[in-house]
Amino acid sequence: MLPVFLSFLVLGLNTLFAHAQITGGVSIINHCADTVYIWSISSTVGPSQTIPPTGYFGENFRTDPISGGITLAMSKDPDGINNGSPQFNFQYIVDIANGNQAVWYEFASLRGSPFEGQRVWVGGDACPVIDWKEGVKVTDTLKACFINAEMLLYLCGPSWQSDSEGLGAKGQD
């Protein structure tokens, strides 16, 4: 049972989130030769989703008043989040407090990166790009965009994409 203060806080956050107009989201496109498995994690872990080569997964931005943020955990192993396999995370939090209309997002890896040696990047709708050209962290990657942004996250980045085609224009990491 939650202490009284926390109960009121959770109730207040639920009321606040119920009135927010969150219309954006992220689509994850798998350009890898391997199948990728993804879990949407908040205060609970969602079921595993399978993204075959050339397939995609989409999620509308959402909130979780308990954990505060959402992690889209990816692995090339069907049980990767449970068995210690390398894991790549796209993490985001929707910020609607005090009139803000932002989604903060970043990349992270756990136990190595399943995409090491392969390009991973995200961007879209004039949002700052995060670009891990070798699939591993090179700098801190925390960025922000509007909550109505439609973002694309490319795994094993499309071979046709070059830096001159827009990746470098918006704060590439």
Coordinates of C-alpha atoms in Angstrom, one line a residue:
M1 CA 0.0 0.0 0.0
L2 CA 1.3 3.4 -0.9
P3 CA 1.8 6.1 1.7
V4 CA -1.0 8.8 1.6
F5 CA 1.3 11.4 0.1
L6 CA 2.4 9.1 -2.7
S7 CA -1.2 8.0 -3.4
F8 CA -2.2 11.7 -3.9
L9 CA 0.9 12.2 -6.1
V10 CA 0.0 9.2 -8.3
L11 CA -3.6 10.3 -8.5
G12 CA -2.5 13.9 -9.5
L13 CA -0.1 12.6 -12.1
N14 CA -2.8 10.3 -13.6
T15 CA -5.2 13.2 -13.8
L16 CA -2.5 15.4 -15.4
F17 CA -1.6 12.7 -18.0
A18 CA -5.2 12.0 -18.8
H19 CA -5.5 15.6 -20.2
A20 CA -2.3 15.6 -22.3
Q21 CA -2.5 15.4 -26.0
I22 CA 0.3 13.1 -27.0
T23 CA 0.1 12.4 -30.7
G24 CA 3.7 11.5 -31.7
G25 CA 5.5 8.2 -31.7
V26 CA 8.5 6.2 -32.9
S27 CA 8.7 3.6 -35.7
I28 CA 11.6 1.2 -35.5
I29 CA 12.8 -0.2 -38.8
N30 CA 15.0 -3.3 -38.9
H31 CA 17.6 -3.1 -41.7
C32 CA 19.6 -5.8 -40.1
A33 CA 20.1 -9.3 -41.6
D34 CA 18.9 -10.7 -38.2
T35 CA 15.5 -10.7 -36.5
V36 CA 15.3 -8.2 -33.7
Y37 CA 13.2 -8.7 -30.6
I38 CA 11.7 -5.7 -28.8
W39 CA 10.0 -5.2 -25.4
S40 CA 8.2 -2.0 -24.4
I41 CA 9.0 -1.5 -20.7
S42 CA 7.4 0.9 -18.3
S43 CA 6.5 0.0 -14.7
T44 CA 5.7 -3.4 -16.4
V45 CA 7.4 -5.3 -19.2
G46 CA 5.3 -5.7 -22.3
P47 CA 5.3 -8.9 -24.4
S48 CA 8.1 -9.5 -26.8
Q49 CA 7.5 -8.3 -30.3
T50 CA 9.4 -9.8 -33.3
I51 CA 10.8 -7.5 -36.0
P52 CA 12.0 -9.6 -39.0
P53 CA 14.6 -8.2 -41.4
T54 CA 13.0 -5.2 -43.3
G55 CA 10.1 -5.2 -40.7
Y56 CA 9.1 -2.5 -38.3
F57 CA 7.5 -1.9 -34.9
G58 CA 5.7 1.3 -33.9
E59 CA 4.7 2.8 -30.6
N60 CA 2.9 6.0 -29.8
F61 CA 4.6 8.0 -27.1
R62 CA 3.0 7.3 -23.8
T63 CA 3.5 8.0 -20.2
D64 CA 3.9 5.9 -17.0
P65 CA 3.3 7.8 -13.8
I66 CA 5.0 5.0 -11.8
S67 CA 8.3 4.6 -13.5
G68 CA 8.4 8.0 -15.2
G69 CA 9.7 6.8 -18.5
I70 CA 9.5 4.1 -21.2
T71 CA 12.3 1.9 -22.6
L72 CA 12.1 0.1 -25.9
A73 CA 14.6 -2.7 -25.2
M74 CA 16.0 -4.5 -28.3
S75 CA 18.0 -7.7 -28.6
K76 CA 18.9 -10.2 -31.3
D77 CA 18.1 -13.0 -28.8
P78 CA 14.4 -14.0 -28.3
D79 CA 15.0 -14.0 -24.5
G80 CA 17.6 -11.2 -24.5
I81 CA 16.2 -9.1 -21.7
N82 CA 16.2 -12.1 -19.4
N83 CA 19.4 -14.1 -20.2
G84 CA 22.2 -11.5 -20.2
S85 CA 22.5 -11.0 -23.9
P86 CA 23.6 -7.6 -25.3
Q87 CA 20.7 -5.1 -25.3
F88 CA 20.1 -1.8 -27.0
N89 CA 17.6 0.7 -25.5
F90 CA 15.7 3.6 -26.9
Q91 CA 14.5 5.4 -23.8
Y92 CA 12.1 8.3 -23.6
I93 CA 10.0 10.3 -21.2
V94 CA 7.1 12.6 -22.0
D95 CA 7.4 16.0 -20.3
I96 CA 4.1 17.8 -20.0
A97 CA 4.7 19.4 -16.7
N98 CA 4.3 23.2 -16.4
G99 CA 3.1 23.5 -19.9
N100 CA 6.0 21.7 -21.5
Q101 CA 5.2 19.7 -24.7
A102 CA 8.4 17.7 -25.1
V103 CA 9.6 14.1 -25.4
W104 CA 13.2 13.5 -24.1
Y105 CA 14.9 10.6 -25.7
E106 CA 18.3 8.8 -25.7
F107 CA 20.1 5.6 -26.7
A108 CA 21.7 3.3 -24.1
S109 CA 23.2 -0.2 -24.2
L110 CA 23.4 -2.9 -21.6
R111 CA 25.8 -5.8 -21.5
G112 CA 27.3 -4.6 -24.8
S113 CA 25.4 -3.6 -28.0
P114 CA 23.7 -6.1 -30.3
F115 CA 24.3 -3.7 -33.1
E116 CA 28.1 -3.2 -32.6
G117 CA 29.7 -2.4 -36.0
Q118 CA 26.3 -1.4 -37.5
R119 CA 24.8 2.0 -37.7
V120 CA 21.8 2.9 -35.4
W121 CA 20.2 6.3 -35.7
V122 CA 16.9 8.1 -34.8
G123 CA 15.4 11.4 -36.0
G124 CA 12.4 12.9 -37.7
D125 CA 10.1 15.9 -37.8
A126 CA 13.0 18.3 -37.3
C127 CA 14.1 16.4 -34.1
P128 CA 17.8 16.3 -33.2
V129 CA 19.4 13.2 -34.6
I130 CA 21.2 10.6 -32.5
D131 CA 23.6 8.6 -34.7
W132 CA 25.7 5.7 -33.4
K133 CA 27.6 5.0 -36.7
E134 CA 29.3 1.9 -35.2
G135 CA 26.3 0.9 -33.0
V136 CA 28.0 1.9 -29.7
K137 CA 27.9 5.0 -27.6
V138 CA 30.2 7.8 -28.6
T139 CA 28.8 10.7 -26.5
D140 CA 25.9 11.4 -24.2
T141 CA 22.8 11.3 -26.4
L142 CA 20.0 13.0 -24.5
K143 CA 17.8 15.0 -26.9
A144 CA 14.4 16.6 -26.8
C145 CA 11.6 17.1 -29.4
F146 CA 7.9 18.0 -29.5
I147 CA 5.5 15.3 -28.2
N148 CA 3.7 15.3 -31.6
A149 CA 6.9 14.3 -33.5
E150 CA 6.9 11.2 -35.7
M151 CA 10.3 9.7 -35.3
L152 CA 12.1 6.9 -37.2
L153 CA 14.7 4.7 -35.6
Y154 CA 16.8 2.7 -38.0
L155 CA 18.6 -0.4 -36.9
C156 CA 21.7 -1.3 -39.0
G157 CA 21.0 2.0 -40.7
P158 CA 19.9 2.0 -44.4
S159 CA 22.9 1.6 -46.6
W160 CA 21.6 4.3 -49.0
Q161 CA 21.7 7.0 -46.2
S162 CA 24.7 9.3 -46.2
D163 CA 25.6 12.2 -43.9
S164 CA 24.9 14.6 -46.7
E165 CA 21.2 13.5 -46.8
G166 CA 20.2 15.2 -43.6
L167 CA 21.7 13.3 -40.7
G168 CA 24.3 15.9 -39.9
A169 CA 21.9 18.9 -40.0
K170 CA 20.3 18.6 -36.6
G171 CA 22.8 18.0 -33.8
Q172 CA 24.2 14.6 -34.8
D173 CA 25.9 12.4 -32.1

